[in-house]
Amino acid sequence: MTVKIYRFILNLLVCLVIIFMNFIKTQDFNDNFLLTKNTELINYNTTIRSSTTSSNIRNIKINYNNIFFINSNLSNTENMNGLFFPKGHGVYTSISFLLHNKYLSLSAIPTNSVIKSYSINSLPPENNHFSMLGGAQTNTNNFYLLNTGAKINYKGLIVGYGNWNTWIGPANHNSIILSNNAQGFYHYLVELDNYKSISKNLDFKFKYIVSSKFANNLSSNYYNSIINLEFKYKLVKIGYSKGILSGGYPDIPWSGIDASRVLIDGKNEKYWDVLKHLYTTLSFPESQLEFFLELGFPNRDFTQNSSIIFYDHNMITNLGFVKTNIFGHKNIFIGMEYFRGLNSLYYNTLPSVNIYDNHKYNDYSFKGRIWSAHSGPDSDDFLFTIGLNKSNFDIKYQFNYERHGVTYSFPPEVKFENRFNLSLKRGNMRISTYYESEKYEHYGFVDSNINVWNETYEKGSIQRTKTLIFSISYRIL
């Protein structure tokens, strides 16, 4: 207890000192070694690529970061690099390091957490198919090494190994194939540091990821291999990704070498989970408007020789837009997104699967969090955002409507969220406040259709959660 008190006092003193220190140049919170695209604590329309080393980064960067939270019930946050905010209160303290030159980049974010959590009474049992959503957590460590690794850059070609969090796709709230909802897992990486020109108006870039081994509940190793190609022609971007979860079978020998080549040679591909991912974005600079569309096609579609007829069987979709310069104010923006990962329209005609649901691959999760679309299997997710974004001040409001188990159960789980995010920058410091009010209906699928018709709820069906997160980031160097 005495050690915890000293640690709390030390963190508090450091924060107080930082608040009164503003003599160093303006802090840039969007350090691409610190966060991945679409972390919910930062701006809606900010693009961050933690896995890409840019030539304009200083040789040395050191940041001090503190995140304080209070949460009244369920752990209801997503896309926060796997950080866990249970019922209770706590603090995450970290120091971010980046050493970078023309050929070598080293990064690390040692993070320590001090959390006082409380049990939730009368909470319905979790369903196995939906056990890796926002309220799930299996990692109990209080020390983490986040976004840690090394990269070698030779003439724009990067080779590296680390656990950087990575986002693939144009959306801001969900990614079909890889997001920052979970902590970054250790992986080998080959990529280009930026777009490379093919012709006058055509550019491209690529990324190739092969994870270190994971262990499933069968005590078998499996791997995650992903390739991403993106082409840019004037105002249009077109991307293609392919992800293969391989291994995981006790009776099929499989190694990391096999996983590194499976995207090329397709060895034993019929046994693995394969997800093909297409996306496009279309920009209109004059109106400051951007549309995007994502499509995902799993190999477990069971269409056999009817794949052309049932081309959209088990297809995943994600679409939306971002518009700035609202009502003539260049700093005001709005955005909307809709993700649909429901079971197939043809579920009563063809065998259908729950996307992101395979126990041999731990239900597409790492340390209790789904690494792709955070809403999970058989779900859809609508998000509306409006905000004001200025150089030293931004504020936004979001409304989120999310359903789980839509074809699995009637009624499905339904989640309503209202979020407010305020951020201030002064000198070398950034202070952010994040508040979220969440209401669950039919939590744990305890209600039946009779409850719907009678407008009644079983015990534990209604869950309300309020979360307050206060963060400080300060650049030391």
Short mmCIF file of C-alpha atoms in Angstrom, two decimals:
data_model
loop_
_atom_site.label_atom_id
_atom_site.label_comp_id
_atom_site.label_asym_id
_atom_site.label_seq_id
_atom_site.Cartn_x
_atom_site.Cartn_y
_atom_site.Cartn_z
CA MET A 1 0.00 0.00 0.00
CA THR A 2 2.84 2.41 0.88
CA VAL A 3 4.52 1.77 -2.50
CA LYS A 4 1.24 2.53 -4.32
CA ILE A 5 0.82 5.80 -2.39
CA TYR A 6 4.37 6.88 -3.24
CA ARG A 7 3.82 6.01 -6.89
CA PHE A 8 0.60 8.02 -7.01
CA ILE A 9 2.24 11.03 -5.35
CA LEU A 10 5.17 10.84 -7.79
CA ASN A 11 2.86 10.76 -10.80
CA LEU A 12 0.87 13.69 -9.42
CA LEU A 13 4.00 15.78 -8.79
CA VAL A 14 5.33 15.11 -12.27
CA CYS A 15 2.01 16.19 -13.80
CA LEU A 16 1.98 19.41 -11.76
CA VAL A 17 5.51 20.21 -12.85
CA ILE A 18 4.64 19.59 -16.49
CA ILE A 19 1.59 21.85 -16.35
CA PHE A 20 3.78 24.81 -15.44
CA MET A 21 6.45 24.05 -18.02
CA ASN A 22 5.63 25.50 -21.43
CA PHE A 23 8.89 26.94 -22.60
CA ILE A 24 9.65 24.37 -25.30
CA LYS A 25 8.18 24.61 -28.82
CA THR A 26 4.68 23.38 -29.56
CA GLN A 27 3.98 19.71 -28.92
CA ASP A 28 2.99 17.58 -31.90
CA PHE A 29 0.84 14.86 -30.40
CA ASN A 30 0.55 13.05 -33.72
CA ASP A 31 3.95 11.36 -33.40
CA ASN A 32 3.71 8.42 -35.74
CA PHE A 33 5.72 6.21 -33.39
CA LEU A 34 3.30 6.88 -30.55
CA LEU A 35 -0.19 6.22 -31.84
CA THR A 36 -1.89 4.54 -34.74
CA LYS A 37 -4.57 5.93 -36.97
CA ASN A 38 -7.93 6.62 -35.39
CA THR A 39 -7.18 6.43 -31.70
CA GLU A 40 -10.41 7.67 -30.11
CA LEU A 41 -8.58 10.22 -27.92
CA ILE A 42 -7.44 12.25 -30.91
CA ASN A 43 -8.98 14.05 -33.86
CA TYR A 44 -11.47 12.26 -36.06
CA ASN A 45 -9.82 13.30 -39.30
CA THR A 46 -6.19 12.80 -38.27
CA THR A 47 -4.20 10.14 -40.11
CA ILE A 48 -1.38 8.52 -38.18
CA ARG A 49 0.81 5.67 -39.34
CA SER A 50 2.84 4.24 -36.49
CA SER A 51 4.54 1.71 -38.71
CA THR A 52 5.96 4.22 -41.20
CA THR A 53 9.17 6.09 -40.58
CA SER A 54 9.08 9.57 -42.09
CA SER A 55 12.21 11.43 -43.06
CA ASN A 56 11.10 14.63 -41.31
CA ILE A 57 11.10 13.09 -37.80
CA ARG A 58 13.70 14.48 -35.41
CA ASN A 59 16.67 12.28 -34.53
CA ILE A 60 15.52 11.92 -30.92
CA LYS A 61 12.02 12.28 -29.47
CA ILE A 62 10.99 11.69 -25.86
CA ASN A 63 7.43 12.16 -24.64
CA TYR A 64 5.94 11.79 -21.17
CA ASN A 65 2.31 10.60 -21.16
CA ASN A 66 -0.28 10.15 -18.42
CA ILE A 67 -3.82 8.85 -18.82
CA PHE A 68 -6.20 8.99 -15.82
CA PHE A 69 -9.62 7.35 -15.95
CA ILE A 70 -12.78 6.77 -13.93
CA ASN A 71 -15.30 4.20 -15.15
CA SER A 72 -18.67 3.34 -13.58
CA ASN A 73 -19.43 -0.06 -15.13
CA LEU A 74 -18.47 -1.94 -18.32
CA SER A 75 -15.16 -1.47 -20.07
CA ASN A 76 -16.66 0.29 -23.06
CA THR A 77 -13.81 1.94 -24.98
CA GLU A 78 -12.37 0.85 -28.31
CA ASN A 79 -9.53 1.76 -30.66
CA MET A 80 -7.23 2.84 -27.83
CA ASN A 81 -4.24 0.63 -28.56
CA GLY A 82 -5.54 -2.13 -26.30
CA LEU A 83 -5.61 -0.04 -23.11
CA PHE A 84 -8.16 -1.39 -20.65
CA PHE A 85 -10.53 0.80 -18.60
CA PRO A 86 -12.50 -1.45 -16.22
CA LYS A 87 -15.03 -0.45 -13.60
CA GLY A 88 -12.98 1.59 -11.15
CA HIS A 89 -10.21 4.13 -11.59
CA GLY A 90 -6.55 4.16 -12.50
CA VAL A 91 -3.67 5.72 -14.38
CA TYR A 92 -1.44 4.70 -17.29
CA THR A 93 2.00 6.31 -17.21
CA SER A 94 4.41 5.99 -20.12
CA ILE A 95 7.50 7.50 -21.69
CA SER A 96 7.80 7.36 -25.48
CA PHE A 97 11.23 7.08 -27.09
CA LEU A 98 12.19 7.39 -30.74
CA LEU A 99 15.75 7.38 -32.07
CA HIS A 100 15.89 7.92 -35.79
CA ASN A 101 18.40 8.57 -38.53
CA LYS A 102 18.54 7.99 -42.26
CA TYR A 103 18.98 4.23 -41.98
CA LEU A 104 17.82 3.14 -38.53
CA SER A 105 14.79 3.77 -36.32
CA LEU A 106 14.35 2.50 -32.75
CA SER A 107 11.16 3.07 -30.77
CA ALA A 108 9.71 2.03 -27.42
CA ILE A 109 6.85 3.06 -25.13
CA PRO A 110 7.33 1.46 -21.69
CA THR A 111 3.96 1.80 -19.97
CA ASN A 112 2.96 1.17 -16.37
CA SER A 113 -0.62 0.94 -15.11
CA VAL A 114 -1.99 1.35 -11.59
CA ILE A 115 -5.65 0.31 -11.61
CA LYS A 116 -8.20 -0.20 -8.85
CA SER A 117 -11.00 -2.26 -10.38
CA TYR A 118 -14.30 -3.49 -8.96
CA SER A 119 -16.50 -6.44 -9.84
CA ILE A 120 -19.84 -5.85 -11.55
CA ASN A 121 -22.79 -7.38 -9.75
CA SER A 122 -25.61 -9.19 -11.57
CA LEU A 123 -23.82 -9.15 -14.92
CA PRO A 124 -25.22 -11.76 -17.35
CA PRO A 125 -22.70 -14.42 -18.49
CA GLU A 126 -20.82 -13.69 -21.70
CA ASN A 127 -21.66 -15.65 -24.83
CA ASN A 128 -18.62 -17.44 -26.25
CA HIS A 129 -19.22 -16.05 -29.74
CA PHE A 130 -19.09 -12.47 -28.46
CA SER A 131 -16.62 -12.73 -25.59
CA MET A 132 -13.93 -10.53 -27.17
CA LEU A 133 -15.88 -7.27 -27.39
CA GLY A 134 -15.28 -4.09 -25.37
CA GLY A 135 -15.86 -5.66 -21.97
CA ALA A 136 -13.42 -8.53 -22.40
CA GLN A 137 -9.91 -8.50 -20.98
CA THR A 138 -7.47 -11.32 -20.37
CA ASN A 139 -4.21 -9.43 -19.82
CA THR A 140 -3.59 -8.58 -16.16
CA ASN A 141 -0.03 -7.26 -16.44
CA ASN A 142 0.61 -3.76 -15.15
CA PHE A 143 3.69 -3.16 -17.32
CA TYR A 144 3.68 -3.06 -21.13
CA LEU A 145 6.13 -2.35 -23.90
CA LEU A 146 4.03 -0.73 -26.62
CA ASN A 147 5.10 0.23 -30.18
CA THR A 148 8.55 -1.18 -29.51
CA GLY A 149 10.95 -2.34 -32.17
CA ALA A 150 13.63 -1.56 -34.74
CA LYS A 151 13.48 -0.66 -38.45
CA ILE A 152 16.15 -0.42 -41.11
CA ASN A 153 15.49 1.95 -44.00
CA TYR A 154 17.45 1.58 -47.22
CA LYS A 155 16.43 3.91 -50.05
CA GLY A 156 12.82 3.95 -48.90
CA LEU A 157 12.49 0.20 -48.29
CA ILE A 158 11.87 -0.56 -44.62
CA VAL A 159 12.53 -3.87 -42.89
CA GLY A 160 11.70 -4.20 -39.20
CA TYR A 161 10.54 -6.21 -36.24
CA GLY A 162 8.38 -4.92 -33.39
CA ASN A 163 4.89 -4.63 -31.95
CA TRP A 164 3.84 -1.36 -33.56
CA ASN A 165 0.11 -0.92 -33.79
CA THR A 166 -1.03 -0.76 -37.39
CA TRP A 167 -4.22 0.33 -39.14
CA ILE A 168 -5.08 -0.82 -42.66
CA GLY A 169 -7.90 0.85 -44.57
CA PRO A 170 -9.40 4.32 -45.09
CA ALA A 171 -12.03 4.34 -42.31
CA ASN A 172 -11.77 6.12 -38.98
CA HIS A 173 -13.76 3.89 -36.65
CA ASN A 174 -13.55 0.31 -37.95
CA SER A 175 -11.08 -1.63 -40.07
CA ILE A 176 -12.11 -4.85 -41.77
CA ILE A 177 -8.66 -6.44 -41.60
CA LEU A 178 -6.44 -4.72 -38.99
CA SER A 179 -7.07 -1.91 -36.48
CA ASN A 180 -5.62 -0.55 -33.23
CA ASN A 181 -8.43 -1.91 -31.05
CA ALA A 182 -6.00 -4.46 -29.56
CA GLN A 183 -2.43 -3.96 -28.46
CA GLY A 184 0.06 -4.32 -31.27
CA PHE A 185 1.44 -7.84 -31.62
CA TYR A 186 5.05 -8.60 -32.50
CA HIS A 187 5.56 -8.99 -36.22
CA TYR A 188 8.09 -8.84 -39.03
CA LEU A 189 7.55 -5.96 -41.41
CA VAL A 190 8.55 -5.03 -44.96
CA GLU A 191 7.12 -1.85 -46.44
CA LEU A 192 7.80 1.31 -48.40
CA ASP A 193 8.26 4.49 -46.37
CA ASN A 194 5.98 6.46 -48.71
CA TYR A 195 4.31 6.38 -52.10
CA LYS A 196 6.62 5.54 -55.02
CA SER A 197 5.92 6.82 -58.51
CA ILE A 198 5.01 4.41 -61.32
CA SER A 199 4.12 7.11 -63.86
CA LYS A 200 3.27 10.80 -63.85
CA ASN A 201 -0.01 10.48 -61.95
CA LEU A 202 0.18 6.93 -60.60
CA ASP A 203 1.87 6.07 -57.29
CA PHE A 204 1.88 2.98 -55.10
CA LYS A 205 3.02 1.67 -51.73
CA PHE A 206 2.92 -1.70 -50.01
CA LYS A 207 3.15 -3.36 -46.60
CA TYR A 208 3.92 -7.00 -45.77
CA ILE A 209 3.36 -8.25 -42.20
CA VAL A 210 4.02 -11.66 -40.67
CA SER A 211 3.29 -12.05 -36.97
CA SER A 212 5.25 -13.95 -34.38
CA LYS A 213 3.51 -17.13 -33.26
CA PHE A 214 0.33 -17.09 -31.20
CA ALA A 215 -0.95 -20.03 -29.16
CA ASN A 216 -4.60 -21.08 -29.25
CA ASN A 217 -6.68 -23.08 -26.78
CA LEU A 218 -5.55 -26.29 -28.48
CA SER A 219 -1.93 -25.42 -27.56
CA SER A 220 -1.16 -25.10 -31.26
CA ASN A 221 0.70 -22.20 -32.83
CA TYR A 222 -0.82 -20.00 -35.50
CA TYR A 223 0.26 -16.87 -37.40
CA ASN A 224 -1.24 -13.77 -38.98
CA SER A 225 0.11 -12.81 -42.41
CA ILE A 226 -1.10 -9.67 -44.23
CA ILE A 227 -0.16 -7.94 -47.46
CA ASN A 228 -1.47 -4.50 -48.38
CA LEU A 229 -1.07 -2.75 -51.76
CA GLU A 230 -2.34 0.77 -52.34
CA PHE A 231 -2.39 2.74 -55.58
CA LYS A 232 -3.05 6.46 -55.93
CA TYR A 233 -4.16 8.04 -59.18
CA LYS A 234 -4.78 11.78 -58.85
CA LEU A 235 -7.70 12.02 -56.39
CA VAL A 236 -8.50 8.33 -56.24
CA LYS A 237 -6.92 5.67 -54.02
CA ILE A 238 -7.50 1.94 -54.54
CA GLY A 239 -6.23 -0.64 -52.10
CA TYR A 240 -6.07 -4.41 -51.92
CA SER A 241 -5.21 -6.47 -48.85
CA LYS A 242 -5.13 -10.16 -48.14
CA GLY A 243 -4.90 -11.65 -44.68
CA ILE A 244 -4.29 -15.30 -43.86
CA LEU A 245 -4.58 -16.81 -40.40
CA SER A 246 -2.61 -20.04 -40.75
CA GLY A 247 -1.67 -22.93 -38.50
CA GLY A 248 -3.65 -23.67 -35.36
CA TYR A 249 -4.19 -27.38 -36.14
CA PRO A 250 -2.43 -29.90 -33.88
CA ASP A 251 -2.09 -32.42 -36.74
CA ILE A 252 -0.76 -30.04 -39.44
CA PRO A 253 2.91 -29.03 -39.00
CA TRP A 254 3.31 -25.28 -39.49
CA SER A 255 6.10 -22.79 -38.79
CA GLY A 256 6.84 -19.10 -39.03
CA ILE A 257 8.75 -19.73 -42.27
CA ASP A 258 5.62 -21.33 -43.74
CA ALA A 259 3.52 -18.37 -42.60
CA SER A 260 5.94 -15.90 -44.19
CA ARG A 261 5.49 -17.58 -47.58
CA VAL A 262 1.80 -18.54 -47.49
CA LEU A 263 0.68 -15.28 -49.11
CA ILE A 264 2.90 -16.19 -52.07
CA ASP A 265 2.71 -19.97 -52.39
CA GLY A 266 -0.75 -20.55 -50.86
CA LYS A 267 0.40 -23.68 -49.05
CA ASN A 268 -2.53 -25.50 -47.34
CA GLU A 269 -4.65 -22.39 -47.91
CA LYS A 270 -7.88 -24.38 -47.94
CA TYR A 271 -7.42 -25.08 -44.22
CA TRP A 272 -6.80 -21.48 -43.17
CA ASP A 273 -8.95 -18.40 -42.65
CA VAL A 274 -8.41 -16.09 -45.63
CA LEU A 275 -9.86 -12.58 -45.88
CA LYS A 276 -9.57 -10.53 -49.07
CA HIS A 277 -10.00 -6.81 -48.59
CA LEU A 278 -10.71 -4.12 -51.21
CA TYR A 279 -11.12 -0.40 -50.61
CA THR A 280 -11.23 2.89 -52.41
CA THR A 281 -11.34 6.57 -51.48
CA LEU A 282 -12.45 9.46 -53.67
CA SER A 283 -11.50 13.03 -52.75
CA PHE A 284 -13.08 16.31 -53.84
CA PRO A 285 -10.65 19.05 -52.76
CA GLU A 286 -12.85 21.97 -53.80
CA SER A 287 -15.66 20.85 -51.51
CA GLN A 288 -13.24 19.29 -48.98
CA LEU A 289 -15.13 16.02 -49.12
CA GLU A 290 -13.83 12.44 -49.08
CA PHE A 291 -15.80 9.22 -49.56
CA PHE A 292 -14.57 5.71 -48.85
CA LEU A 293 -15.81 2.17 -49.40
CA GLU A 294 -14.36 -1.08 -48.01
CA LEU A 295 -15.31 -4.66 -48.91
CA GLY A 296 -14.18 -7.87 -47.26
CA PHE A 297 -14.56 -11.41 -48.67
CA PRO A 298 -13.78 -14.40 -46.42
CA ASN A 299 -12.88 -17.75 -47.98
CA ARG A 300 -15.31 -19.58 -45.72
CA ASP A 301 -18.29 -18.69 -47.93
CA PHE A 302 -19.48 -22.23 -48.84
CA THR A 303 -20.73 -20.99 -52.23
CA GLN A 304 -18.66 -23.59 -54.12
CA ASN A 305 -19.63 -23.30 -57.80
CA SER A 306 -22.21 -20.55 -57.15
CA SER A 307 -19.76 -17.84 -56.09
CA ILE A 308 -20.78 -15.56 -58.99
CA ILE A 309 -24.48 -15.82 -58.17
CA PHE A 310 -23.92 -15.34 -54.44
CA TYR A 311 -20.98 -12.94 -54.74
CA ASP A 312 -22.12 -11.00 -51.65
CA HIS A 313 -22.54 -14.08 -49.43
CA ASN A 314 -20.77 -13.33 -46.12
CA MET A 315 -19.41 -10.09 -47.60
CA ILE A 316 -18.31 -7.39 -45.12
CA THR A 317 -18.87 -3.73 -45.97
CA ASN A 318 -17.72 -0.43 -44.50
CA LEU A 319 -18.52 2.95 -46.02
CA GLY A 320 -18.56 6.59 -45.03
CA PHE A 321 -17.37 10.11 -45.65
CA VAL A 322 -15.61 13.06 -44.04
CA LYS A 323 -16.56 16.65 -44.91
CA THR A 324 -14.77 19.78 -43.72
CA ASN A 325 -15.59 23.45 -44.27
CA ILE A 326 -19.14 23.11 -42.91
CA PHE A 327 -21.36 26.21 -43.14
CA GLY A 328 -18.40 28.11 -44.54
CA HIS A 329 -16.22 27.44 -41.47
CA LYS A 330 -13.02 25.71 -42.59
CA ASN A 331 -12.34 24.20 -39.15
CA ILE A 332 -15.72 22.47 -38.71
CA PHE A 333 -16.05 18.90 -39.95
CA ILE A 334 -18.63 16.12 -39.97
CA GLY A 335 -18.29 12.44 -40.74
CA MET A 336 -20.40 9.30 -40.91
CA GLU A 337 -19.47 5.64 -41.12
CA TYR A 338 -21.43 2.42 -41.32
CA PHE A 339 -19.83 -1.00 -40.84
CA ARG A 340 -21.78 -4.16 -41.66
CA GLY A 341 -20.38 -7.53 -40.66
CA LEU A 342 -23.65 -9.42 -40.25
CA ASN A 343 -24.17 -13.03 -41.15
CA SER A 344 -25.12 -13.55 -44.77
CA LEU A 345 -28.42 -12.54 -46.34
CA TYR A 346 -28.58 -16.13 -47.51
CA TYR A 347 -28.18 -17.70 -44.08
CA ASN A 348 -31.33 -19.79 -44.62
CA THR A 349 -30.09 -21.02 -48.03
CA LEU A 350 -26.33 -21.41 -47.68
CA PRO A 351 -24.13 -22.26 -44.69
CA SER A 352 -22.99 -19.00 -43.09
CA VAL A 353 -20.23 -18.20 -40.65
CA ASN A 354 -19.65 -15.59 -38.01
CA ILE A 355 -16.91 -13.34 -39.34
CA TYR A 356 -14.05 -12.96 -36.82
CA ASP A 357 -15.25 -16.11 -35.02
CA ASN A 358 -12.87 -19.09 -35.05
CA HIS A 359 -11.62 -20.61 -31.80
CA LYS A 360 -8.50 -21.95 -33.54
CA TYR A 361 -7.46 -18.31 -34.00
CA ASN A 362 -8.69 -17.04 -30.62
CA ASP A 363 -11.62 -15.33 -32.35
CA TYR A 364 -9.29 -12.87 -34.13
CA SER A 365 -8.14 -11.39 -30.84
CA PHE A 366 -4.95 -10.53 -29.01
CA LYS A 367 -4.89 -10.14 -25.23
CA GLY A 368 -8.67 -10.15 -25.09
CA ARG A 369 -9.30 -7.55 -27.83
CA ILE A 370 -10.33 -8.04 -31.46
CA TRP A 371 -7.59 -6.74 -33.74
CA SER A 372 -9.93 -5.99 -36.66
CA ALA A 373 -13.40 -4.41 -36.52
CA HIS A 374 -14.04 -3.88 -32.80
CA SER A 375 -17.79 -4.58 -33.00
CA GLY A 376 -16.97 -8.23 -33.65
CA PRO A 377 -18.88 -11.03 -35.39
CA ASP A 378 -22.45 -10.71 -36.68
CA SER A 379 -22.55 -6.99 -35.95
CA ASP A 380 -23.09 -3.59 -37.47
CA ASP A 381 -21.90 -0.20 -36.31
CA PHE A 382 -23.00 3.33 -37.21
CA LEU A 383 -21.02 6.42 -36.20
CA PHE A 384 -21.79 10.12 -36.64
CA THR A 385 -19.18 12.76 -35.80
CA ILE A 386 -19.18 16.55 -35.77
CA GLY A 387 -16.34 18.68 -34.49
CA LEU A 388 -14.12 21.71 -34.60
CA ASN A 389 -10.44 21.26 -35.35
CA LYS A 390 -7.90 24.08 -34.91
CA SER A 391 -4.14 24.11 -34.49
CA ASN A 392 -4.21 24.35 -30.69
CA PHE A 393 -7.79 23.40 -29.85
CA ASP A 394 -10.28 20.78 -31.01
CA ILE A 395 -13.60 19.48 -29.80
CA LYS A 396 -15.88 16.80 -31.17
CA TYR A 397 -19.14 15.00 -30.45
CA GLN A 398 -19.91 11.46 -31.60
CA PHE A 399 -23.04 9.33 -31.59
CA ASN A 400 -22.55 5.58 -31.97
CA TYR A 401 -25.21 2.92 -32.59
CA GLU A 402 -23.90 -0.66 -32.51
CA ARG A 403 -25.53 -4.09 -32.58
CA HIS A 404 -24.09 -7.52 -31.77
CA GLY A 405 -25.49 -10.93 -32.72
CA VAL A 406 -28.05 -9.48 -35.13
CA THR A 407 -28.89 -12.77 -36.84
CA TYR A 408 -27.77 -14.90 -33.90
CA SER A 409 -30.46 -13.68 -31.51
CA PHE A 410 -33.66 -11.67 -31.41
CA PRO A 411 -33.34 -9.22 -29.89
CA PRO A 412 -29.62 -8.59 -30.48
CA GLU A 413 -27.41 -6.64 -28.11
CA VAL A 414 -27.87 -2.93 -28.84
CA LYS A 415 -25.45 -0.25 -27.72
CA PHE A 416 -25.96 3.54 -27.75
CA GLU A 417 -23.00 5.83 -27.07
CA ASN A 418 -22.61 9.58 -26.76
CA ARG A 419 -19.02 10.85 -26.68
CA PHE A 420 -17.39 14.21 -26.12
CA ASN A 421 -13.70 14.89 -26.68
CA LEU A 422 -11.93 18.17 -25.86
CA SER A 423 -8.23 18.73 -26.54
CA LEU A 424 -5.94 21.70 -25.87
CA LYS A 425 -2.33 22.30 -26.86
CA ARG A 426 -0.13 24.85 -25.16
CA GLY A 427 3.59 25.06 -25.60
CA ASN A 428 4.99 21.55 -25.52
CA MET A 429 1.98 20.02 -23.77
CA ARG A 430 -1.32 18.57 -24.88
CA ILE A 431 -4.26 17.99 -22.51
CA SER A 432 -7.25 15.91 -23.58
CA THR A 433 -10.54 15.06 -21.90
CA TYR A 434 -12.74 12.24 -23.15
CA TYR A 435 -16.24 11.50 -21.80
CA GLU A 436 -18.48 8.66 -22.91
CA SER A 437 -22.01 7.73 -21.85
CA GLU A 438 -23.08 4.27 -22.91
CA LYS A 439 -26.37 2.39 -22.69
CA TYR A 440 -26.69 -1.33 -23.48
CA GLU A 441 -30.03 -3.01 -24.12
CA HIS A 442 -30.45 -6.81 -24.16
CA TYR A 443 -26.92 -7.23 -22.78
CA GLY A 444 -25.76 -10.85 -22.77
CA PHE A 445 -28.76 -11.85 -24.94
CA VAL A 446 -30.88 -12.46 -21.84
CA ASP A 447 -34.07 -11.06 -23.39
CA SER A 448 -36.43 -12.91 -25.72
CA ASN A 449 -38.92 -11.75 -28.33
CA ILE A 450 -41.59 -11.67 -25.63
CA ASN A 451 -39.59 -8.98 -23.83
CA VAL A 452 -39.53 -6.93 -27.03
CA TRP A 453 -43.29 -7.13 -27.61
CA ASN A 454 -44.05 -6.38 -23.96
CA GLU A 455 -41.32 -3.74 -23.71
CA THR A 456 -39.83 -5.43 -20.66
CA TYR A 457 -36.27 -6.37 -19.76
CA GLU A 458 -34.75 -9.26 -17.85
CA LYS A 459 -32.38 -8.65 -14.95
CA GLY A 460 -29.05 -7.33 -16.19
CA SER A 461 -30.35 -6.59 -19.68
CA ILE A 462 -29.92 -2.81 -19.27
CA GLN A 463 -26.34 -1.74 -18.60
CA ARG A 464 -25.32 1.91 -18.26
CA THR A 465 -21.72 3.08 -18.18
CA LYS A 466 -20.09 6.47 -17.84
CA THR A 467 -16.38 6.85 -18.53
CA LEU A 468 -14.14 9.88 -18.01
CA ILE A 469 -10.55 9.87 -19.33
CA PHE A 470 -8.08 12.70 -18.76
CA SER A 471 -4.73 12.57 -20.55
CA ILE A 472 -1.57 14.69 -20.57
CA SER A 473 1.22 14.39 -23.07
CA TYR A 474 4.41 16.41 -22.81
CA ARG A 475 7.41 16.46 -25.12
CA ILE A 476 10.65 16.39 -23.19
CA LEU A 477 12.89 16.34 -26.28
#
